[in-house]
Coordinates of C-alpha atoms in Angstrom, one line a residue:
X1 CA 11.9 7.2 14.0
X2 CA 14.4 9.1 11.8
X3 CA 17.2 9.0 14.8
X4 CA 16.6 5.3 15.4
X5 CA 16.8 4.2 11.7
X6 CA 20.0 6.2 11.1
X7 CA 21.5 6.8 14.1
X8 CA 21.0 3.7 16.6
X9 CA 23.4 0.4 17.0
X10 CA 26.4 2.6 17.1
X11 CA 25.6 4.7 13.7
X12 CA 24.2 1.2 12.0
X13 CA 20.5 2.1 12.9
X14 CA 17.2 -0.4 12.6
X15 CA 14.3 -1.1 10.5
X16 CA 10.9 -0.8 11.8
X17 CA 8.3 -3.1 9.7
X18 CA 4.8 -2.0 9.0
X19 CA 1.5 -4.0 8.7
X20 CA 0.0 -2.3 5.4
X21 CA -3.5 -3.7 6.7
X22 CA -6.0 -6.3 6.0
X23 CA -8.5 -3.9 4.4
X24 CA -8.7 -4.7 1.1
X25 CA -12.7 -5.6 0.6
X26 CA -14.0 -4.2 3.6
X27 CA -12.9 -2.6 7.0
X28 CA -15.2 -2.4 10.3
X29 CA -14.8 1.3 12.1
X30 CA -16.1 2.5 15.3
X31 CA -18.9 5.8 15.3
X32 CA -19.4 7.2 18.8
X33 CA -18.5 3.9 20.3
X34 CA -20.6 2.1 17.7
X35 CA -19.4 -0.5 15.6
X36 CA -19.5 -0.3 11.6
X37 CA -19.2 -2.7 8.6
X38 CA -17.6 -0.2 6.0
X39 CA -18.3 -1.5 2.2
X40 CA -18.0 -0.4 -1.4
X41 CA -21.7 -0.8 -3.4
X42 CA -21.6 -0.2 -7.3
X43 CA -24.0 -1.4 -9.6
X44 CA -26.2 -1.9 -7.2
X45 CA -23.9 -4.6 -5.9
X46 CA -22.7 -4.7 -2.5
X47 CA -18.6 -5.4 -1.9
X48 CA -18.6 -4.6 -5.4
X49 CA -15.3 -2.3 -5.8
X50 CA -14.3 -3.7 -9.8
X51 CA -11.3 -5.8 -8.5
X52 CA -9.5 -2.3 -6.9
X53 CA -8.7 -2.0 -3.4
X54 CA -11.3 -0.5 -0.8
X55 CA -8.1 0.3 1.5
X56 CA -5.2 2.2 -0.5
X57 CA -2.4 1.5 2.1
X58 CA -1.7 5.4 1.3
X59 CA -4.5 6.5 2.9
X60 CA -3.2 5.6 6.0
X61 CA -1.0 8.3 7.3
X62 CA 2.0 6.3 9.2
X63 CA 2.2 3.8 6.0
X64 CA 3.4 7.0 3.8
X65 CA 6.3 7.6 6.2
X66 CA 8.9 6.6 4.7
X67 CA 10.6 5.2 8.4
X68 CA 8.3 2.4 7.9
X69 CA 9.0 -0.5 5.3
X70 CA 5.3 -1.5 4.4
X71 CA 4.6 -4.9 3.7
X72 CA 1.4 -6.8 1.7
X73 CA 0.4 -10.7 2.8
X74 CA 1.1 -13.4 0.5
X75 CA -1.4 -16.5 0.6
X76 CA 0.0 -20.0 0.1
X77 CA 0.1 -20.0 -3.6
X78 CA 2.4 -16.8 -3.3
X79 CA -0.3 -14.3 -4.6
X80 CA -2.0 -11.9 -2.6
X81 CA -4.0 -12.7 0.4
X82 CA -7.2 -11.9 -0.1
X83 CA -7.5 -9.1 2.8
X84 CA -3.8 -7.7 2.5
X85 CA -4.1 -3.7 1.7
X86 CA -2.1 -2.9 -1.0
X87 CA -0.9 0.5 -2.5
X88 CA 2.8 2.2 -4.0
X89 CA 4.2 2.2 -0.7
X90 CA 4.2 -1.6 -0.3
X91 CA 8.2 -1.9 -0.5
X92 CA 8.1 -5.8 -0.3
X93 CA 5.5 -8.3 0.7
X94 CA 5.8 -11.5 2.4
X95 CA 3.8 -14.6 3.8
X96 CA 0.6 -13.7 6.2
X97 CA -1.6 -16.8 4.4
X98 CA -5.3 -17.1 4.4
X99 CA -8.1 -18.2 7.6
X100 CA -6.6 -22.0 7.4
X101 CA -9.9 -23.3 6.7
X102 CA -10.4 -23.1 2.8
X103 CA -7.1 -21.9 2.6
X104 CA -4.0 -22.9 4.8
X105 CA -2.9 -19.8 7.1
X106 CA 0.2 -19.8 9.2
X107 CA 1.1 -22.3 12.2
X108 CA 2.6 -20.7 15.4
X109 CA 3.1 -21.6 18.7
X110 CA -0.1 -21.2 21.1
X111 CA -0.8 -21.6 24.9
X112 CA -0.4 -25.3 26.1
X113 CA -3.3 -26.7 26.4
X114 CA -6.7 -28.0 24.8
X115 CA -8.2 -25.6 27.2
X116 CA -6.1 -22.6 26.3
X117 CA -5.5 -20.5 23.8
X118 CA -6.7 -20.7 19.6
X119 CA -6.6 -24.2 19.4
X120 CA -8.9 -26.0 21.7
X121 CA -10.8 -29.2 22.5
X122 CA -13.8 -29.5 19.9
X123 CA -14.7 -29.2 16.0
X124 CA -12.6 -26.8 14.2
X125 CA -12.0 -26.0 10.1
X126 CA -8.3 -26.2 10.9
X127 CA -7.4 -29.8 10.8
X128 CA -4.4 -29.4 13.0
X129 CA -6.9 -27.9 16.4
X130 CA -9.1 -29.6 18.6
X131 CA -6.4 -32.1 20.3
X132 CA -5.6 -34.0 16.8
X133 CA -2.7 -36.7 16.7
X134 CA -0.2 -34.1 15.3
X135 CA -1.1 -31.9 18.0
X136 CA -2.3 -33.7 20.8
X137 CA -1.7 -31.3 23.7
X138 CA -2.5 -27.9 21.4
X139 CA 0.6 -26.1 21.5
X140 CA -0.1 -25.1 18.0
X141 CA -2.3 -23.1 15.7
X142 CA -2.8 -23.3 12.3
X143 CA -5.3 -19.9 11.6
X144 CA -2.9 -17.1 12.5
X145 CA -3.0 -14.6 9.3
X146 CA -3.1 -11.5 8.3
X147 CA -0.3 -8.4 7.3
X148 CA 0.4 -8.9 10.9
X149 CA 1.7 -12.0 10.1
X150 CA 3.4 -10.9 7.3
X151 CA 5.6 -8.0 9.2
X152 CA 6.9 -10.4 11.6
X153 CA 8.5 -12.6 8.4
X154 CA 9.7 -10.2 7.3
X155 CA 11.2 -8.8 10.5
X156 CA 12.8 -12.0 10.8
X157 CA 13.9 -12.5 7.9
X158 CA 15.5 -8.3 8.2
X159 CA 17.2 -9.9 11.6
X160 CA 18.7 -13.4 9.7
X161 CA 20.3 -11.1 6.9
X162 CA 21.4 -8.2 9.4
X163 CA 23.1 -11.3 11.6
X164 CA 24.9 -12.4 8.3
X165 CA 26.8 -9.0 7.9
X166 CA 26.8 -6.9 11.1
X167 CA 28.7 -4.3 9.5
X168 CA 26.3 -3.0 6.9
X169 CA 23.9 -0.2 8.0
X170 CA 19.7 -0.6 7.4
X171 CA 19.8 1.1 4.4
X172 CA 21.9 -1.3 3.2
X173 CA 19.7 -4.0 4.3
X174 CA 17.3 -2.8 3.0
X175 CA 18.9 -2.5 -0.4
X176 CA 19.8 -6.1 -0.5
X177 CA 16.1 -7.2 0.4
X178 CA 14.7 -4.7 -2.3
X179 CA 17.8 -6.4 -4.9
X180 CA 17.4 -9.8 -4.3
X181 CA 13.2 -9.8 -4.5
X182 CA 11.4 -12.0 -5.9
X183 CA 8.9 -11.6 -8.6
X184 CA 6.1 -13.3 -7.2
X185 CA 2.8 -14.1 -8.9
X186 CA 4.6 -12.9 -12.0
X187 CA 1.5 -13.3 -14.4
X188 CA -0.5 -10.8 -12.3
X189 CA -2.7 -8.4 -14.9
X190 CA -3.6 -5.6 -12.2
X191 CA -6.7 -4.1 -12.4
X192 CA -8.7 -2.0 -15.6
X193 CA -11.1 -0.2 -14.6
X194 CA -13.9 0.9 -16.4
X195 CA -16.1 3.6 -16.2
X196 CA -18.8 5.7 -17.5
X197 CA -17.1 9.4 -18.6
X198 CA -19.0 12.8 -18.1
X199 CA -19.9 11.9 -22.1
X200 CA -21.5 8.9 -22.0
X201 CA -18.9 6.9 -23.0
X202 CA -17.8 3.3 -21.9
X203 CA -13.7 4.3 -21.1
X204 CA -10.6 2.0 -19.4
X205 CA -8.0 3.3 -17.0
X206 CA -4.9 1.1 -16.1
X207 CA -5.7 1.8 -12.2
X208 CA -3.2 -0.9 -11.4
X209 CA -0.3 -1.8 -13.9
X210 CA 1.0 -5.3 -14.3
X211 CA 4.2 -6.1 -12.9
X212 CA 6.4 -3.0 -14.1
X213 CA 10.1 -2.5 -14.8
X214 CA 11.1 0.7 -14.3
X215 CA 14.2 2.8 -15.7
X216 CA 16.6 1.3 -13.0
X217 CA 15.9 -2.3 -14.2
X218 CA 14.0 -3.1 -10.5
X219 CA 10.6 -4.7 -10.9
X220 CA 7.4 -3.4 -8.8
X221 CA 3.3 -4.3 -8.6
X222 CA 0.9 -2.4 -6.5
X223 CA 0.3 -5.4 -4.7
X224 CA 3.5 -7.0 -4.0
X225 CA 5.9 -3.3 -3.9
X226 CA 8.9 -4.8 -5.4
X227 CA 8.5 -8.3 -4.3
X228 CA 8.4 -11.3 -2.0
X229 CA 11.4 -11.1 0.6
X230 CA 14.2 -13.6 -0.6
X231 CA 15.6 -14.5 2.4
X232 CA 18.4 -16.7 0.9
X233 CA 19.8 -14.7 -1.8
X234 CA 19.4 -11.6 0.3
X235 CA 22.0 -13.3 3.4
X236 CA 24.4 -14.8 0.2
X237 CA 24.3 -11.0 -0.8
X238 CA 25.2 -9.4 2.1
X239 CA 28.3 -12.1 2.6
X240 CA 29.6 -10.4 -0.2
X241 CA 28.8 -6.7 0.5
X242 CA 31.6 -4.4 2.1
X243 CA 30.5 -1.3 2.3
X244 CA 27.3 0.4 2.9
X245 CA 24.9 2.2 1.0
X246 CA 26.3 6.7 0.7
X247 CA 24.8 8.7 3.2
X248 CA 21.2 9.6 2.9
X249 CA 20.3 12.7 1.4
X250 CA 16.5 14.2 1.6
X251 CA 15.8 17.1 0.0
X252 CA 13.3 19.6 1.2
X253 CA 9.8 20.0 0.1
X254 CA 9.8 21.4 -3.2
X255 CA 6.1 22.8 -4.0
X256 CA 4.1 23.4 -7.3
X257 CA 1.0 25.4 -7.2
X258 CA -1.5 24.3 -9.7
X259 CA -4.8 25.4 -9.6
X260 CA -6.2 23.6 -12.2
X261 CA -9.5 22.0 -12.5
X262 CA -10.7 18.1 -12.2
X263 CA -12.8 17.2 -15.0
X264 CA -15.8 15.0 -14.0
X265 CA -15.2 11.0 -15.0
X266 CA -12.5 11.8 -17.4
X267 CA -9.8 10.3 -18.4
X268 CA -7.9 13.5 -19.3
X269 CA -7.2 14.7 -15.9
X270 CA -5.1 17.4 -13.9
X271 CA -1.5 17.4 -15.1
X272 CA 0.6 19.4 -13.5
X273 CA 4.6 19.3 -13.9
X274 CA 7.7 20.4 -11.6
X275 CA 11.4 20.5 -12.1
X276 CA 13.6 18.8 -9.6
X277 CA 17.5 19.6 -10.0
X278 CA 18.8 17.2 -7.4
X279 CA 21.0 14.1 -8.8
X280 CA 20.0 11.6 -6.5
X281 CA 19.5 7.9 -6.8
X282 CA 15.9 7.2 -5.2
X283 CA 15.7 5.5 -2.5
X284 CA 11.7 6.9 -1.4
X285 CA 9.8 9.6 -2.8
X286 CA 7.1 11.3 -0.8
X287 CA 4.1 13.5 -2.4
X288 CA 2.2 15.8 -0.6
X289 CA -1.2 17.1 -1.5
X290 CA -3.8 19.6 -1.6
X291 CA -6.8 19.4 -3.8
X292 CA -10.7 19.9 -3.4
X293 CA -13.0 17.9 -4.3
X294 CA -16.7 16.6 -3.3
X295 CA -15.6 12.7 -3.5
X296 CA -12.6 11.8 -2.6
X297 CA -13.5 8.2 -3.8
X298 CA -13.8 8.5 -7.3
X299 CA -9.6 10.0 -7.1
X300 CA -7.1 8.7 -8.5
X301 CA -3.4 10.2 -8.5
X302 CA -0.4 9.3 -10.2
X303 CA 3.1 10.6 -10.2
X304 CA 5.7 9.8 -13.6
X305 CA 9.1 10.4 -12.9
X306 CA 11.7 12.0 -15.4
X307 CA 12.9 8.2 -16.3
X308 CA 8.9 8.1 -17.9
X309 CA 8.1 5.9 -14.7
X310 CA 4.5 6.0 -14.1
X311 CA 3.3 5.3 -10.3
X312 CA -0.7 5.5 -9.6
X313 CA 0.2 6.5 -6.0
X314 CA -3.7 6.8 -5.0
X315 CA -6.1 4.0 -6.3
X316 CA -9.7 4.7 -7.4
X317 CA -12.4 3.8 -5.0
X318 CA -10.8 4.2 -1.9
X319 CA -13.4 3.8 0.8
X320 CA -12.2 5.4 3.9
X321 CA -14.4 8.2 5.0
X322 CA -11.4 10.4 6.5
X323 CA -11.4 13.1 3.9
X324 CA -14.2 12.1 2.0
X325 CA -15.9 15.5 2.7
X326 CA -14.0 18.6 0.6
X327 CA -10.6 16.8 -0.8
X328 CA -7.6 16.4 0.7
X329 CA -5.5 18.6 3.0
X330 CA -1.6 18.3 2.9
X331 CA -2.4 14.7 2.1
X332 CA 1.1 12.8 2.3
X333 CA 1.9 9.4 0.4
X334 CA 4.7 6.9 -0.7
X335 CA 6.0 5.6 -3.4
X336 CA 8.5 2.8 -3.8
X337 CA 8.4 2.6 -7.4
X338 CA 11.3 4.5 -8.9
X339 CA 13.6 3.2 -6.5
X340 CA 17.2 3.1 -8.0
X341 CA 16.1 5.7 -10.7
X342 CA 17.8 9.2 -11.0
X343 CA 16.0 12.2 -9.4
X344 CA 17.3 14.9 -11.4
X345 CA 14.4 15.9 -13.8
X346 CA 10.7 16.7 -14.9
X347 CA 8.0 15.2 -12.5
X348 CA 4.5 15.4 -13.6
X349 CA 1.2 14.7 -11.5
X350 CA -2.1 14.0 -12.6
X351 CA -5.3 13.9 -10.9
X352 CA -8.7 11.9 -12.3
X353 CA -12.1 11.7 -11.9
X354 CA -13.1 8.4 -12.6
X355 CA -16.7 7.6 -11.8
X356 CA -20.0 10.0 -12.3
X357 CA -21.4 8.7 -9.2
X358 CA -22.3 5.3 -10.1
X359 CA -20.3 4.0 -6.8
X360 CA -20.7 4.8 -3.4
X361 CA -19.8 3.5 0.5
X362 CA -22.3 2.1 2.8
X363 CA -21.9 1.8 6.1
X364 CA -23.8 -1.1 8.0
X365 CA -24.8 -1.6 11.7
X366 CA -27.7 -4.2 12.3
X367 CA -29.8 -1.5 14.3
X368 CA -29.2 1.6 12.1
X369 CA -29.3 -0.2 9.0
X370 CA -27.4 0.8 6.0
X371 CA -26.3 4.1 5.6
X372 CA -24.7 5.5 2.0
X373 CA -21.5 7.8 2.1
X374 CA -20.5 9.5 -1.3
X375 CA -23.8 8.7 -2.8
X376 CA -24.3 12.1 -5.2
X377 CA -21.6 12.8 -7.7
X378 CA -19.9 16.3 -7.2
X379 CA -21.9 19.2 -8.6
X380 CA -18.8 21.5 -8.7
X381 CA -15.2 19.9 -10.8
X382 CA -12.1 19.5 -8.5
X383 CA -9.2 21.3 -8.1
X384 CA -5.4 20.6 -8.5
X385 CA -4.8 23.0 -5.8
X386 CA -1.0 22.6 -4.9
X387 CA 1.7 19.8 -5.0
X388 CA 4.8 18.6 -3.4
X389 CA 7.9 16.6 -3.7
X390 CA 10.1 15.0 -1.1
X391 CA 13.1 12.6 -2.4
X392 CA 15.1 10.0 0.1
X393 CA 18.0 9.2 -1.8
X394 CA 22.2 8.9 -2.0

């Protein structure tokens, strides 16, 4: 993937476009061939994950490579769709819409044919389906969604600005589609959580910042990386552009052994710091991870860079049960937010604990029942183990 970005179209390279994935409530998983709903439960509430995402887009491995531009799903009304995964490695997001029932999805071409295809002869939530006088012969449908829906926009709209200026590189490209984005949903609070510490005590963590500005004067949300594609200011832009982006540097893994203890449900953390002496202008930075701990779930991780930046790279409440058992082992994740920011510096990690073992994951399957995951808090505190730092930049 590193040869074709770089290296491919005669030295101009390509862009591949990642679906961060529709798993932001709830996700279905397969166990020895059987099928699984997968849920948060807090309070005893079922879905109940306090507004955060059940599906960091981190935790998946290929969405922290930084070869992929990630992308979230808008809905209609430009916020987020309600299934679209979400995390720091989002680098823009785009339109994927809702089911087109309550809430209109995207229309795409289908097989021709009332007979064929999505849209067919009969009743349908979709007012466009079932043979209608805007559609009489169903070559359309009006429910495709989803942040696959979203990565084909945006793939498009990669190819309508590449065809503008065939000269610039994809790093370039991408530079004008991360310049020219759009601040969308602009009023967007993110998400407090609160939490019961080791104490007793009531406590809030900002576990997703409001739309931030960061030291380079580019915007960024969990939710949206650092915007809605801008497909028209992003072609205007590159009519104007002459020259590429400087070649891409990326410096090696540079690793800081902690050792230092978790505290339970505390908002005080693991805080670790490194010094990086490269002077580069970010373009990506990668962390990688190793840290035990009992539940991985109640984790939260967030890097600051030495512009004061602060990026919660992993969200509380993650529900995906790879790793849930002992911590994380060279975990790897992505983070878009210092993009345009200077390199050179003090980094600083920290690790929390943010739940006593109020919350848990179920898993459901109609003949085994429901089955809890994470249930007891961790009798032993975490540990800060060892961190690392890889920087894409110019």
């Amino acid at each position: 993937m590193q040869d074709i970005t770089l290296n491919s179209h005669w030295g101009r390279g390509a862009i591949y476009v990642k679906s961060a994935g529709n798993s932001f409530g709830y996700y279905n998983t397969y166990i020895n061939g059987v099928k699984y709903l997968v849920l948060p439960y807090e309070n005893k509430e079922f879905f109940n994950n306090q507004g955060l995402p059940f599906h960091d887009a981190n935790i998946t491995v290929d969405n922290a490579s930084n070869w992929n531009l990630v992308v979230s799903a808008l809905n209609a009304d430009g916020k987020l769709a309600s299934y679209s995964s979400v995390g720091s490695n989002i680098f823009l997001s785009a339109p994927g819409g809702e089911y087109g029932e309550d809430a209109p999805a995207m229309v795409t071409t289908d097989l021709t044919g009332c007979d064929k295809g999505m849209n067919r002869t009969g009743p349908h939530g979709n007012s466009l389906h079932g043979g209608t006088e805007l559609d009489p012969e169903c070559n359309y449908a009006g429910t495709m969604n989803g942040t696959s829906s979203a990565a084909p926009n945006t793939s498009g709209a990669i190819a309508t600005v590449m065809s503008a200026n065939p000269a610039l590189d994809s790093r370039t490209i991408r530079h004008l589609l991360a310049s020219t984005a759009r601040k969308t949903d602009p009023t967007n609070p993110g998400v407090m959580l609160q939490f019961e510490n080791a104490q007793g005590e009531m406590v809030s963590y900002d576990a997703i910042p409001s739309w931030q500005t960061n030291a380079a004067g580019y915007n960024f949300h969990y939710f949206y990386g650092l915007g809605a594609v801008n497909v028209d200011d992003a072609v205007f832009k590159a009519l104007f552009t002459g020259v590429s982006l400087p070649k891409l540097q990326v410096t090696d893994w540079q690793k800081e052994v902690a050792d230092i203890a978790i505290p339970d449900a505390s908002l005080d953390g693991a805080v670790s710091a490194m010094q990086v002496d490269q002077d580069l202008t970010i373009e990506a930075v990668q962390l990688k991870v190793n840290i035990d701990h009992e539940r991985v779930r109640d984790i939260a991780i967030e890097l600051t860079s030495p512009s004061g930046t602060r990026s919660v790279v992993l969200s509380p409440r993650t529900g995906f049960l790879r790793g849930n058992e002992g911590g994380f082992t060279d975990a790897l994740m992505l983070t878009h937010h210092f993009y345009g920011e200077n390199s050179k510096g003090n980094w600083t990690i920290k690790v929390l604990d943010t739940d006593k073992g109020n919350s848990y994951t179920l898993i459901y399957n109609q003949s085994a029942g429901l089955i809890g995951y994470n249930n007891k808090n961790n009798e032993l505190a975490g540990v800060l183990k060892d961190w690392s730092l890889k920087i894409y930049g110019h």
